[in-house]
Short mmCIF file of C-alpha atoms in Angstrom, two decimals:
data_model
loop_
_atom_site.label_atom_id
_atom_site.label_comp_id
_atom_site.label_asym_id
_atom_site.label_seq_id
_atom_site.Cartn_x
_atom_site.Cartn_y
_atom_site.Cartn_z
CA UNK A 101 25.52 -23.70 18.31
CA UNK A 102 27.82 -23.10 15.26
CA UNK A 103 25.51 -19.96 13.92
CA UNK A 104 26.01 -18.43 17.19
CA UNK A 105 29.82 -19.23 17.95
CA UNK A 106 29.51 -17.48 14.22
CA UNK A 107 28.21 -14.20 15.74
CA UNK A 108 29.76 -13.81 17.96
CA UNK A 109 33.39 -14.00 16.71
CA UNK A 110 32.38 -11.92 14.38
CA UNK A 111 31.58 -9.05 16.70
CA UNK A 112 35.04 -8.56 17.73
CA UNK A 113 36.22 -7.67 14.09
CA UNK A 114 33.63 -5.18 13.69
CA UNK A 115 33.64 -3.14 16.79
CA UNK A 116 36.84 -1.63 15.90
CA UNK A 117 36.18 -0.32 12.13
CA UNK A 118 32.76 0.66 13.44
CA UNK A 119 33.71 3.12 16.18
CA UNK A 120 34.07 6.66 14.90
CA UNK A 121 31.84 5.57 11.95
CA UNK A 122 29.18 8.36 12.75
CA UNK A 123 29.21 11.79 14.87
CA UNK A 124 26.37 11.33 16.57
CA UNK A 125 27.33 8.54 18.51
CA UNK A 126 27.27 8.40 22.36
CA UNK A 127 28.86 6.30 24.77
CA UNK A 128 27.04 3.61 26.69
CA UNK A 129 27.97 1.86 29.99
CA UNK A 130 28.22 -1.84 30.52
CA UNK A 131 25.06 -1.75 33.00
CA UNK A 132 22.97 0.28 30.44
CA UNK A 133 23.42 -2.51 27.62
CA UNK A 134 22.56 -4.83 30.31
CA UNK A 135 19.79 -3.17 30.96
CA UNK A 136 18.97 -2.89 27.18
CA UNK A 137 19.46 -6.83 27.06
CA UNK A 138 17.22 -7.45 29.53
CA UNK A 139 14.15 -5.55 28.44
CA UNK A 140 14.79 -7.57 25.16
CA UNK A 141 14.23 -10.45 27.32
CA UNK A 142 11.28 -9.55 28.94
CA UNK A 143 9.67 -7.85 26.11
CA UNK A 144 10.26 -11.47 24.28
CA UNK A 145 8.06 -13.07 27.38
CA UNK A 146 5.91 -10.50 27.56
CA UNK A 147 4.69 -10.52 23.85
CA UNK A 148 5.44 -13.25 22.13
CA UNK A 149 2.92 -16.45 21.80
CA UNK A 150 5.95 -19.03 20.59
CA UNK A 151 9.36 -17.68 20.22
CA UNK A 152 10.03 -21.80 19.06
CA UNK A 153 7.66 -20.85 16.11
CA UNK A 154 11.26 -20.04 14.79
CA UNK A 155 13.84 -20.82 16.99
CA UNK A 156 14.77 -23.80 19.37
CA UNK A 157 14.31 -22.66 22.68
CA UNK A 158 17.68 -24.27 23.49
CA UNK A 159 19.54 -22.17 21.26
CA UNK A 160 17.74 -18.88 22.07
CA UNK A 161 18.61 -19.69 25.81
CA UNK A 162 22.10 -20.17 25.00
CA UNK A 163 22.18 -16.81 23.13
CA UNK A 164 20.64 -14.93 25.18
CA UNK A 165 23.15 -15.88 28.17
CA UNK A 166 26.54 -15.53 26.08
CA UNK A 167 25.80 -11.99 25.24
CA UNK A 168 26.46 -9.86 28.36
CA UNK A 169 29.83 -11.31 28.22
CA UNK A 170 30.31 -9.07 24.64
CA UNK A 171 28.54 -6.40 26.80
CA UNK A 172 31.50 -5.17 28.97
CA UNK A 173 33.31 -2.46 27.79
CA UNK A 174 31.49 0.93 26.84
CA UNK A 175 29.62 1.04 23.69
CA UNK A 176 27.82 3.76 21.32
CA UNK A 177 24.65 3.10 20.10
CA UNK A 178 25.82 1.62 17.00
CA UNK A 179 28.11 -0.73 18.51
CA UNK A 180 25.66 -1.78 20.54
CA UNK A 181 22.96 -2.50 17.65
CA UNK A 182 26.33 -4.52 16.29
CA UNK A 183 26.84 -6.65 19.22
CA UNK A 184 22.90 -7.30 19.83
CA UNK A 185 21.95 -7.11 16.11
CA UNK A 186 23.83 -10.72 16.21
CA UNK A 187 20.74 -12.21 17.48
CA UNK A 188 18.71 -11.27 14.62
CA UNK A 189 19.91 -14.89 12.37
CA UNK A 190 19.30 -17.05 15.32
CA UNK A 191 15.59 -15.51 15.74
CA UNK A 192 14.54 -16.24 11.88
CA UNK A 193 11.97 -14.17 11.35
CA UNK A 194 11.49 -11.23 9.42
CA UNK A 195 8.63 -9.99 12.50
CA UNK A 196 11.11 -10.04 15.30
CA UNK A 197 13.91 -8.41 15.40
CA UNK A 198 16.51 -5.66 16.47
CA UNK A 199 17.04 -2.66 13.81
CA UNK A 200 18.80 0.79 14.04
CA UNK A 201 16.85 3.54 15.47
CA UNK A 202 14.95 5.89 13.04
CA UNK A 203 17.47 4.08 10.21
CA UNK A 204 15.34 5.93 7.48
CA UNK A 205 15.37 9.13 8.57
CA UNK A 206 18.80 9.14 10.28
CA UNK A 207 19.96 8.16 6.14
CA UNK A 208 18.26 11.07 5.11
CA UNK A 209 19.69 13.65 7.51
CA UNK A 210 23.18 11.92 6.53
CA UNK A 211 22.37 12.58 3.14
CA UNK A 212 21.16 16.31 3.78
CA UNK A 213 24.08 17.46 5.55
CA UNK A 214 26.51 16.16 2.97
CA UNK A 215 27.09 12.69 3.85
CA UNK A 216 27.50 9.78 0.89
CA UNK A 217 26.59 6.18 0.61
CA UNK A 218 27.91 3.24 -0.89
CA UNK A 219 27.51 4.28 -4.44
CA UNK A 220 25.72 1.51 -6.03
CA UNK A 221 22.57 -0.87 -5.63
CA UNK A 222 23.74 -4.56 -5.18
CA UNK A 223 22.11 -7.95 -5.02
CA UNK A 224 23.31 -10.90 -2.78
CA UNK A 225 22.54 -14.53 -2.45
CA UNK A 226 23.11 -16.97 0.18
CA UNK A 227 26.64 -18.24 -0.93
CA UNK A 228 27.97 -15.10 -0.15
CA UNK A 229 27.96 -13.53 -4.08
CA UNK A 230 28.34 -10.04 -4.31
CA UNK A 231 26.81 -8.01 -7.77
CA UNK A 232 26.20 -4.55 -8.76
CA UNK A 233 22.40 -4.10 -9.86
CA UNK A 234 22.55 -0.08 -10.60
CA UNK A 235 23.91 3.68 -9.46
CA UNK A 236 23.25 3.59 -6.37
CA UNK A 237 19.75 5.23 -6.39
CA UNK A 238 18.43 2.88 -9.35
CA UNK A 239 19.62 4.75 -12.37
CA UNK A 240 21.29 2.30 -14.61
CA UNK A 241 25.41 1.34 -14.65
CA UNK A 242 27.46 0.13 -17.34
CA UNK A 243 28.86 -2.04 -14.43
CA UNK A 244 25.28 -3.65 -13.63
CA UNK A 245 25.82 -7.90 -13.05
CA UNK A 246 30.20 -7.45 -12.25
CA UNK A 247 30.80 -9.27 -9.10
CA UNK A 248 32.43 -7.32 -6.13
CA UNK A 249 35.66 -9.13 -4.88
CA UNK A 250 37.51 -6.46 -2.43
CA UNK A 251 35.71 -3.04 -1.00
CA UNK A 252 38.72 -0.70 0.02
CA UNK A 253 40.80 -3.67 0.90
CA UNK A 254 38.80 -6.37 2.88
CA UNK A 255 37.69 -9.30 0.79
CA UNK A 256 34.17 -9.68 0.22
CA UNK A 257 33.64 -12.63 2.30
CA UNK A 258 34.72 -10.81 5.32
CA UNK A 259 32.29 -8.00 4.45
CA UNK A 260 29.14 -10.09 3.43
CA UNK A 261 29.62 -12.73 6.41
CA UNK A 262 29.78 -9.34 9.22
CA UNK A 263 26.68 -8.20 7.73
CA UNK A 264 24.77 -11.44 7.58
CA UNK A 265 25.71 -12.35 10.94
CA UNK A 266 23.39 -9.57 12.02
CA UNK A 267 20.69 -9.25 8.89
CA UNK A 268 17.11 -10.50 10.21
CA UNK A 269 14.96 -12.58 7.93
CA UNK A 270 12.82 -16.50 7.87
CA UNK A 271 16.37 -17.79 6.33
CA UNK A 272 19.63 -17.30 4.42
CA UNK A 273 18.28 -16.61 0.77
CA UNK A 274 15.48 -14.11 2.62
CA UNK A 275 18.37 -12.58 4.90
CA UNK A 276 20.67 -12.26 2.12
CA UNK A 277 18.04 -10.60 -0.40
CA UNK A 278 16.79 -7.92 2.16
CA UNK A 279 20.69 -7.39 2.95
CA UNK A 280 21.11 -6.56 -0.90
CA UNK A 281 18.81 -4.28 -1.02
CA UNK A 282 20.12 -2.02 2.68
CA UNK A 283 23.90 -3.10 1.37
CA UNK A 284 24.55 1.20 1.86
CA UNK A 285 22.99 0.93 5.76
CA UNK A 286 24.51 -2.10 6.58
CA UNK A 287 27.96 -0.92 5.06
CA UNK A 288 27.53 2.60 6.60
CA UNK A 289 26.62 0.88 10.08
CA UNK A 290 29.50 -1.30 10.06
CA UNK A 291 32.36 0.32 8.13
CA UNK A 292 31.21 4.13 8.09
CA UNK A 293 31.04 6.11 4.98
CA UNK A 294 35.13 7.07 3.10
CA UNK A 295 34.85 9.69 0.82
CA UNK A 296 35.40 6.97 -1.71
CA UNK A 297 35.61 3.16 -2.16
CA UNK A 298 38.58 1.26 -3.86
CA UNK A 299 36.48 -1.57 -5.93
CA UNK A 300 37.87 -4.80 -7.03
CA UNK A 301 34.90 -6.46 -9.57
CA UNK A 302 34.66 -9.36 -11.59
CA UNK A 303 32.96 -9.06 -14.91
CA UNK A 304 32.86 -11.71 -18.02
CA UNK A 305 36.22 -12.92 -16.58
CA UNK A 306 37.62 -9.63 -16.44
CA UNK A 307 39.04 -8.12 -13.51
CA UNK A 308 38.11 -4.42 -13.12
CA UNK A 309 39.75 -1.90 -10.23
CA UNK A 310 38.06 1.55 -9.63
CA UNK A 311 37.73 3.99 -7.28
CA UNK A 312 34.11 5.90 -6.67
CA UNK A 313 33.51 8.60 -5.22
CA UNK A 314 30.46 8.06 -2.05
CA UNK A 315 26.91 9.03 -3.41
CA UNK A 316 24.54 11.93 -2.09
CA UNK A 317 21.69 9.52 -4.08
CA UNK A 318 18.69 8.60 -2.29
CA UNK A 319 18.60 4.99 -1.86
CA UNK A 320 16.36 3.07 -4.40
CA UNK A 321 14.43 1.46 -1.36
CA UNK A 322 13.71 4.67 0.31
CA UNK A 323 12.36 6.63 -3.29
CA UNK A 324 10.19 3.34 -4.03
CA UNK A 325 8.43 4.24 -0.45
CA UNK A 326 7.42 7.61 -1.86
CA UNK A 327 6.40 6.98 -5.30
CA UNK A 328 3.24 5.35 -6.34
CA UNK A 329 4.38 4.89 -9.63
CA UNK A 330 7.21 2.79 -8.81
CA UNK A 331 5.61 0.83 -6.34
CA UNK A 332 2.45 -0.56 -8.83
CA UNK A 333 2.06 -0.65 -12.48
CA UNK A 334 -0.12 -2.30 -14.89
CA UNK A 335 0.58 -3.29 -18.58
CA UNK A 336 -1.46 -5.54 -21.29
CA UNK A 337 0.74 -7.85 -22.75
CA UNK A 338 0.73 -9.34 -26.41
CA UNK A 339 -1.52 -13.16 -26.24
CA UNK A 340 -4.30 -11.53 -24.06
CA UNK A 341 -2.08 -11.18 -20.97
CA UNK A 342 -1.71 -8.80 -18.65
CA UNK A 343 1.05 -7.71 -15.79
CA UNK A 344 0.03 -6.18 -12.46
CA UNK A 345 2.92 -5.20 -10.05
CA UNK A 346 2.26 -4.82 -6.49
CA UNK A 347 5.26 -3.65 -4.93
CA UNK A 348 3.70 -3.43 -1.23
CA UNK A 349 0.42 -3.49 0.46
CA UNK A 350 0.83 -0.64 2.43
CA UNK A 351 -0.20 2.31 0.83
CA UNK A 352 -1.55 5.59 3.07
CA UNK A 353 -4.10 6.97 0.05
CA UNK A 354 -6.10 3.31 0.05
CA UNK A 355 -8.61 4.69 -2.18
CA UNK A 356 -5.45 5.38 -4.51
CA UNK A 357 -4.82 1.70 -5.05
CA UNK A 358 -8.34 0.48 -5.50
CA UNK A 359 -8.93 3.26 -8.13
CA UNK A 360 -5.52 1.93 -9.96
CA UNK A 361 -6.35 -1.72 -9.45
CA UNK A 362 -9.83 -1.22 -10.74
CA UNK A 363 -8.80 0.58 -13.88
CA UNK A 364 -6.78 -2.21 -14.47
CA UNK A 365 -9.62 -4.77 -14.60
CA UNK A 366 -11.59 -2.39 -16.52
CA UNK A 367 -8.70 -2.60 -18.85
CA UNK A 368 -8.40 -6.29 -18.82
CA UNK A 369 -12.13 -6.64 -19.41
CA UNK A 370 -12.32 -4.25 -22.78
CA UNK A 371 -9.06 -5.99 -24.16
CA UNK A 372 -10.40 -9.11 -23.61
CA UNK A 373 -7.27 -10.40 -21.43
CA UNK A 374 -7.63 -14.20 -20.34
CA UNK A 375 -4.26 -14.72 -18.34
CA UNK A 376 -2.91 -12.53 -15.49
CA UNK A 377 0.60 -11.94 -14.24
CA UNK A 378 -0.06 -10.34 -10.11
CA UNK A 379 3.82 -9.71 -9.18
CA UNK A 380 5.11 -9.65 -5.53
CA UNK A 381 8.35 -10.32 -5.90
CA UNK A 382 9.07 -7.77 -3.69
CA UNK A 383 6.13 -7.25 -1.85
CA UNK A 384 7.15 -7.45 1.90
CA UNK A 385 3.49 -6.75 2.63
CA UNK A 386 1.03 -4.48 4.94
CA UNK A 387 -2.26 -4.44 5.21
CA UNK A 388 -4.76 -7.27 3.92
CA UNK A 389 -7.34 -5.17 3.29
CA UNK A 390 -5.85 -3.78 -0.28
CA UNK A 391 -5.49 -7.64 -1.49
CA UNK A 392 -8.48 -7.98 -0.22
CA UNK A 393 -10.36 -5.63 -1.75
CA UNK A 394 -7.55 -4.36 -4.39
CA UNK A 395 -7.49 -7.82 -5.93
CA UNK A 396 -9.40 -11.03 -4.60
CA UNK A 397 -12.23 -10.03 -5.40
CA UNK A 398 -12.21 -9.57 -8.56
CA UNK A 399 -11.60 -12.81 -9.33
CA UNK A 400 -11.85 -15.37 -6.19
CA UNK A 401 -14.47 -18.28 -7.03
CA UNK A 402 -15.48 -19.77 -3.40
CA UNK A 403 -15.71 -18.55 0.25
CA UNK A 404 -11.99 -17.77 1.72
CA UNK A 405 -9.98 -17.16 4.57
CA UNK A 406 -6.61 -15.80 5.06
CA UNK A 407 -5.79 -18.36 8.08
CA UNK A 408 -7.51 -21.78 9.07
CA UNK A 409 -6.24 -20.70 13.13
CA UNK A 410 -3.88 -18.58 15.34
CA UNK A 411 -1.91 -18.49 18.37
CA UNK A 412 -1.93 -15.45 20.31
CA UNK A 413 -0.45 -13.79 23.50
CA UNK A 414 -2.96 -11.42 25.58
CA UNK A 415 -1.17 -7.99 25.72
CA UNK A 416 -1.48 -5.29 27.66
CA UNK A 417 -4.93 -3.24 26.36
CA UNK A 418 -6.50 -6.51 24.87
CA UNK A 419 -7.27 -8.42 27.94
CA UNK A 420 -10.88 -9.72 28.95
CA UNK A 421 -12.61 -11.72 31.24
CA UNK A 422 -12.18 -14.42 29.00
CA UNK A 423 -8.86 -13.60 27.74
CA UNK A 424 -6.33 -12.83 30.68
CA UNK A 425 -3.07 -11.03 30.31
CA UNK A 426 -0.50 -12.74 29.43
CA UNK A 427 -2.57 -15.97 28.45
CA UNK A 428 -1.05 -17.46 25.36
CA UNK A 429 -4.35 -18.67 23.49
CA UNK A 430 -5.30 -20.90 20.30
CA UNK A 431 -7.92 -20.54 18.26
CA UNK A 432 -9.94 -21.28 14.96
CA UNK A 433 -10.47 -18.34 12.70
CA UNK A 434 -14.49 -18.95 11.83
CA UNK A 435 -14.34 -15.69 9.63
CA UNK A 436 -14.91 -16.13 5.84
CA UNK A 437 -15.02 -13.91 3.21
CA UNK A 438 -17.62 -14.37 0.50
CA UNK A 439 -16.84 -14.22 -3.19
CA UNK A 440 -18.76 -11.39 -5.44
CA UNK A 441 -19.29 -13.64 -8.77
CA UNK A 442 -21.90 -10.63 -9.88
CA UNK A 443 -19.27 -7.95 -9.90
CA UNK A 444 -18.98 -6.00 -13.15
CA UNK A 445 -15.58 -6.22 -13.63
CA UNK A 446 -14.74 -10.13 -12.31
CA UNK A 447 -12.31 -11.52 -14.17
CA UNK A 448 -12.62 -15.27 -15.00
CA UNK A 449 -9.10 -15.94 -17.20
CA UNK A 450 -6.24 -17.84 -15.67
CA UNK A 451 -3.85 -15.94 -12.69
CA UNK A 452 -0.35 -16.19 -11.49
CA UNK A 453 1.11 -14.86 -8.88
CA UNK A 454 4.59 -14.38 -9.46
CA UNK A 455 6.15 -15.13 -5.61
CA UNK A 456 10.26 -14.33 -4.55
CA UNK A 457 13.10 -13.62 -2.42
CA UNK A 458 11.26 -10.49 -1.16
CA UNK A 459 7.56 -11.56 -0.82
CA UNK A 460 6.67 -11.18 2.70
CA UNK A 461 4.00 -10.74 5.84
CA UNK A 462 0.80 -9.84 4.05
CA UNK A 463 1.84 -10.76 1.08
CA UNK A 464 2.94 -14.20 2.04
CA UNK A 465 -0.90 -14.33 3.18
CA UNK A 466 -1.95 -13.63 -0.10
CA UNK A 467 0.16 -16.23 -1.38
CA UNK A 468 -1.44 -18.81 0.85
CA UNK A 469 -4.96 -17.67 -0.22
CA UNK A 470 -4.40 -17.64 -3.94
CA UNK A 471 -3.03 -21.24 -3.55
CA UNK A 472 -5.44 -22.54 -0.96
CA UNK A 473 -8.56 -21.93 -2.53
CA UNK A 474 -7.31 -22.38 -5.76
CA UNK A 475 -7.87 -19.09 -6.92
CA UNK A 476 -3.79 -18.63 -8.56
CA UNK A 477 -1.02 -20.60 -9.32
CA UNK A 478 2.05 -19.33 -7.89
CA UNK A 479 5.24 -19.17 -9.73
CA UNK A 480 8.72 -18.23 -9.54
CA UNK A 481 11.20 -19.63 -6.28
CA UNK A 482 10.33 -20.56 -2.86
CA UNK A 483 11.76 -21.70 0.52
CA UNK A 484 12.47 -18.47 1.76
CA UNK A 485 9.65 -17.28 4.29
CA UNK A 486 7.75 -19.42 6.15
CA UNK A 487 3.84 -19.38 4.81
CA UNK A 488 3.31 -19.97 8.86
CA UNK A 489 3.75 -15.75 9.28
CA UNK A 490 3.66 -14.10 12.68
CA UNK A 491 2.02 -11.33 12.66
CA UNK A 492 0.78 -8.14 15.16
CA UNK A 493 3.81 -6.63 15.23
CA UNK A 494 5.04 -4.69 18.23
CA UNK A 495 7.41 -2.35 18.27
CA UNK A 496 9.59 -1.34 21.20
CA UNK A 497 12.55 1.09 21.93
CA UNK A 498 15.08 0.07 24.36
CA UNK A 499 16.04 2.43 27.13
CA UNK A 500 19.37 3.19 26.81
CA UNK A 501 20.91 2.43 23.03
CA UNK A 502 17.32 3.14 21.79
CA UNK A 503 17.48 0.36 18.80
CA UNK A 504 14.05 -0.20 17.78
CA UNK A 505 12.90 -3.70 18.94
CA UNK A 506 9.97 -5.58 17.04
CA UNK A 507 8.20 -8.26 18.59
CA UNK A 508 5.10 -10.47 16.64
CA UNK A 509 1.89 -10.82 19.43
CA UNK A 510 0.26 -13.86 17.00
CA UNK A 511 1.22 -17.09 14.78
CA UNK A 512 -1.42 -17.69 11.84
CA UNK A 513 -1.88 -20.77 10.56
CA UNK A 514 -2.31 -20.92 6.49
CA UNK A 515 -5.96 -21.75 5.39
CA UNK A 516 -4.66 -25.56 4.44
CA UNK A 517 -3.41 -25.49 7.92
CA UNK A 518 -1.11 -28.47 8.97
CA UNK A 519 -1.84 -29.55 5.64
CA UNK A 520 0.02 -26.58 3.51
CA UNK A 521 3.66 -26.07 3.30
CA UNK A 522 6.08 -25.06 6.26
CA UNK A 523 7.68 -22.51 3.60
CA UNK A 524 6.44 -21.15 0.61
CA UNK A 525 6.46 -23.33 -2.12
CA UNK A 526 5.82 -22.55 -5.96
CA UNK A 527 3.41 -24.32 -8.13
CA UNK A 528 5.13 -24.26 -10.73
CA UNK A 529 9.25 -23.24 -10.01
CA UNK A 530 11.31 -21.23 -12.23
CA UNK A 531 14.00 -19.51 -12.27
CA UNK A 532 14.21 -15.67 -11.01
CA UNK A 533 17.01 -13.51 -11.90
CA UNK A 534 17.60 -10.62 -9.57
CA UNK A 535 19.40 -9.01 -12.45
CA UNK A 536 16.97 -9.24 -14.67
CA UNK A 537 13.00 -10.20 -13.30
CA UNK A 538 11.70 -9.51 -16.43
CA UNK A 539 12.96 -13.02 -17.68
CA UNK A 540 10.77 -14.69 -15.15
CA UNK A 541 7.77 -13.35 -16.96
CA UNK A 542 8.85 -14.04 -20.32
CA UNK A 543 9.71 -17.94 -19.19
CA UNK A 544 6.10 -18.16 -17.69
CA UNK A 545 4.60 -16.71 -20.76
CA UNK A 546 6.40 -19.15 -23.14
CA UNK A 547 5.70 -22.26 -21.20
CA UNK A 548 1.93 -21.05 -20.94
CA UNK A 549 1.92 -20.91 -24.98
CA UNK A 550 3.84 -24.35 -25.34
CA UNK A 551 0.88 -25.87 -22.95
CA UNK A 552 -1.54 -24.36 -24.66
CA UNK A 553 -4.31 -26.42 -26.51
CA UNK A 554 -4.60 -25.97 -30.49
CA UNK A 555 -7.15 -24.19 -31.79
CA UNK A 556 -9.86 -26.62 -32.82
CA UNK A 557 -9.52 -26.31 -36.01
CA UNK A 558 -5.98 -26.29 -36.23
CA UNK A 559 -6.08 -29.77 -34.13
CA UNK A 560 -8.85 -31.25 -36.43
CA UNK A 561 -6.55 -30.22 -39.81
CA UNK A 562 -3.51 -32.03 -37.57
CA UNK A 563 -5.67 -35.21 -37.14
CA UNK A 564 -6.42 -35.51 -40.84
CA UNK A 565 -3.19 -34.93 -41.59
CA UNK A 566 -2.12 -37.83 -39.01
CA UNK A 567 -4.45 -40.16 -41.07
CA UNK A 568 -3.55 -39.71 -44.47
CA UNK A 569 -0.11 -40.60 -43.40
#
């Protein structure tokens, strides 16, 4: 298949640059990754209800019986995450997949004892396109939007296609954007960390050539994680709008967010707001429960459910009499929510959810609710995660290289079921701007004003005037 014959070429031309890239690394023999391969394997069997759900069986067999032939010489631990990591495309899905061990904390010990990053924040698409967002870190650059063509010699193409080959994600444009945001792990991984990086960049036409010093910055992703304020906000916005930014829905302090969310309806309903703005963008999800309770109901209209069905595999510690280990089982999902129309603070304007590259898991399953029932328009781009989401993630260590492993136990079906979608699809599709989100909300905004009906008496004075012509 040609995105495997990909891969795998590609995992020659890393293994060199990579080795040395990190003193912690220890050497693993040929039967140990063999080993590690096969507990991937039986792990897969053991847990998952459909791997087809997002891969042809076909091409994960081939896969899976190519690689111990790139498992033959001695590897460390990172090599080895590069030669298995190469399955992560061909499984196409965000829920399963093979990631470095610890990755966030191992960046922060790097970090601590005087190690640098990549020094800037970057974006990526699909095609391959390169651009610096920020300082690595999120503070603002006067070099924000200039393309990267050459990173201390190698072309960009090289770089990008090595790290794709082994970036996990539903497809490209999702593979790509989560890429873009770990472009310092992925370059670290692969490449190590110089002192400093020789930059060729494209800007207005311009070609620019630098050198940078490595940062000691905290990656953007990893201070988002640890601020509240950065991962929700809430603003009124001029015409009776409002903007709430949900950034994930995993938060430890629950009782945090549903304090914050209900503050912001409380604020909504004394200013009198009519149209709301929900943005997940870049919401790559966690638990229901703070939709659930955070938002829907505040403003759904009808009974609801997050899933018309499932299919599920019977793990270990969840078997019954009626549910044997190992069985893979499908089923309706009879439970509905009910809507609270009394509450004090429902809201009963118009909502949008503003959907993107990075809206995934839980999120995605607010997506389908909000469009199901009707309850939200969804705006922005789709195609990029399947509204089909695994879910019941389980995650595994393997022996020897210990790469964390994570495995989905259940398939949901959306609440439209067979009806809905295979990917996530936009009501109304506009365009999103990494570079600049802020002009998606600005482009919804004005087409909600051009749709808007006159006033009536502004249309009966228009209808008079229409006459005496």
């Amino acid at each position: 298949m040609p995105v495997l014959r990909a891969a795998l070429c590609l995992l020659c031309s890393v293994l060199l640059p990579f080795s040395g890239a990190r003193a912690e690394a220890i050497s693993l023999t040929p039967e140990q990754l063999q080993q590690d391969l096969r507990f991937i394997q039986a792990e897969l069997a053991r847990i998952h209800p459909d791997p087809g759900h997002s891969v042809s069986k076909t091409e994960l067999d081939e896969a899976l019986a190519a690689m111990p032939a790139k498992l033959q010489q001695p590897l460390d631990a990172g090599q080895a995450w590069a030669a298995l990591a190469t399955l992560n495309p061909l499984f196409a899905d965000a829920h399963l997949a093979l990631i470095p061990a610890d990755w966030r904390a191992q960046t922060r010990r790097h970090l601590d004892a005087g190690g640098s990053l990549f020094p800037f924040e970057v974006v990526l698409n699909a095609a391959g396109e390169l651009r610096i967002r920020a300082e690595l870190g999120g503070r603002p650059s006067a070099l924000a939007g200039a393309r990267i063509e050459t990173i201390n010699g190698l072309p960009r193409q090289q770089i990008v296609q090595a790290m794709l080959a082994r970036a996990h994600g539903d497809s490209a444009e999702f593979r790509a954007h989560l890429l873009g945001k770990r472009f310092w792990l992925f370059y670290r991984l692969l490449y190590g960390t110089p002192s400093s990086y020789q930059l060729a960049l494209e800007k207005h036409g311009t070609t620019l050539r630098l050198q940078r010093a490595g940062s000691s910055q905290l990656p953007a992703w990893l201070q988002d994680e640890d601020s509240f304020a950065r991962q929700y906000q809430f603003q009124l916005l001029p015409g009776r709008a409002a903007l709430l930014t949900a950034h994930t829905f995993f938060w430890e302090d629950k009782a945090r967010f549903y304090a914050f969310t209900e503050a912001a309806f409380r604020q909504m309903q004394t200013a009198g707001t009519q149209t709301l703005l929900i943005d997940v963008r870049e919401n790559g999800g966690g638990d229901d429960d703070m939709w659930r309770e955070g938002l829907l109901k505040y403003f759904a209209h009808q009974p609801w459910r997050w899933a018309s069905g499932y299919r599920k595999k019977v793990i270990e510690g969840r078997q019954s009499p009626t549910e044997p280990l190992g069985a893979v089982i499908d089923a309706e999902l009879g439970s509905w929510v009910q809507p609270q129309p009394d509450h004090p603070l429902r809201f009963h304007g118009q909502v949008y959810a503003l959907v993107g590259r990075g809206t995934y898991s839980s999120a995605v399953l607010f997506s389908n609710v909000l469009q199901d029932f009707g309850f939200a328009k969804l705006v922005g781009s789709g195609s990029y995660a399947r509204a089909r989401q695994s879910g019941g993630l389980q995650s595994r260590t393997l022996p020897h290289s210990r790469l964390g492993l994570g495995v989905p136990r259940f398939i949901l079906q959306r609440p439209a079921g067979a009806r809905g979608a295979a990917l996530v699809q936009p009501d109304i599709l506009l365009a999103d701007d990494p570079l600049e989100p802020k002009q998606l909300i600005d482009a919804l905004l004005a087409k909600l004003a051009a749709e808007a009906p006159l006033p009536a008496d502004t249309a009966q004075s228009d209808s008079k005037n229409a006459k005496s012509h």
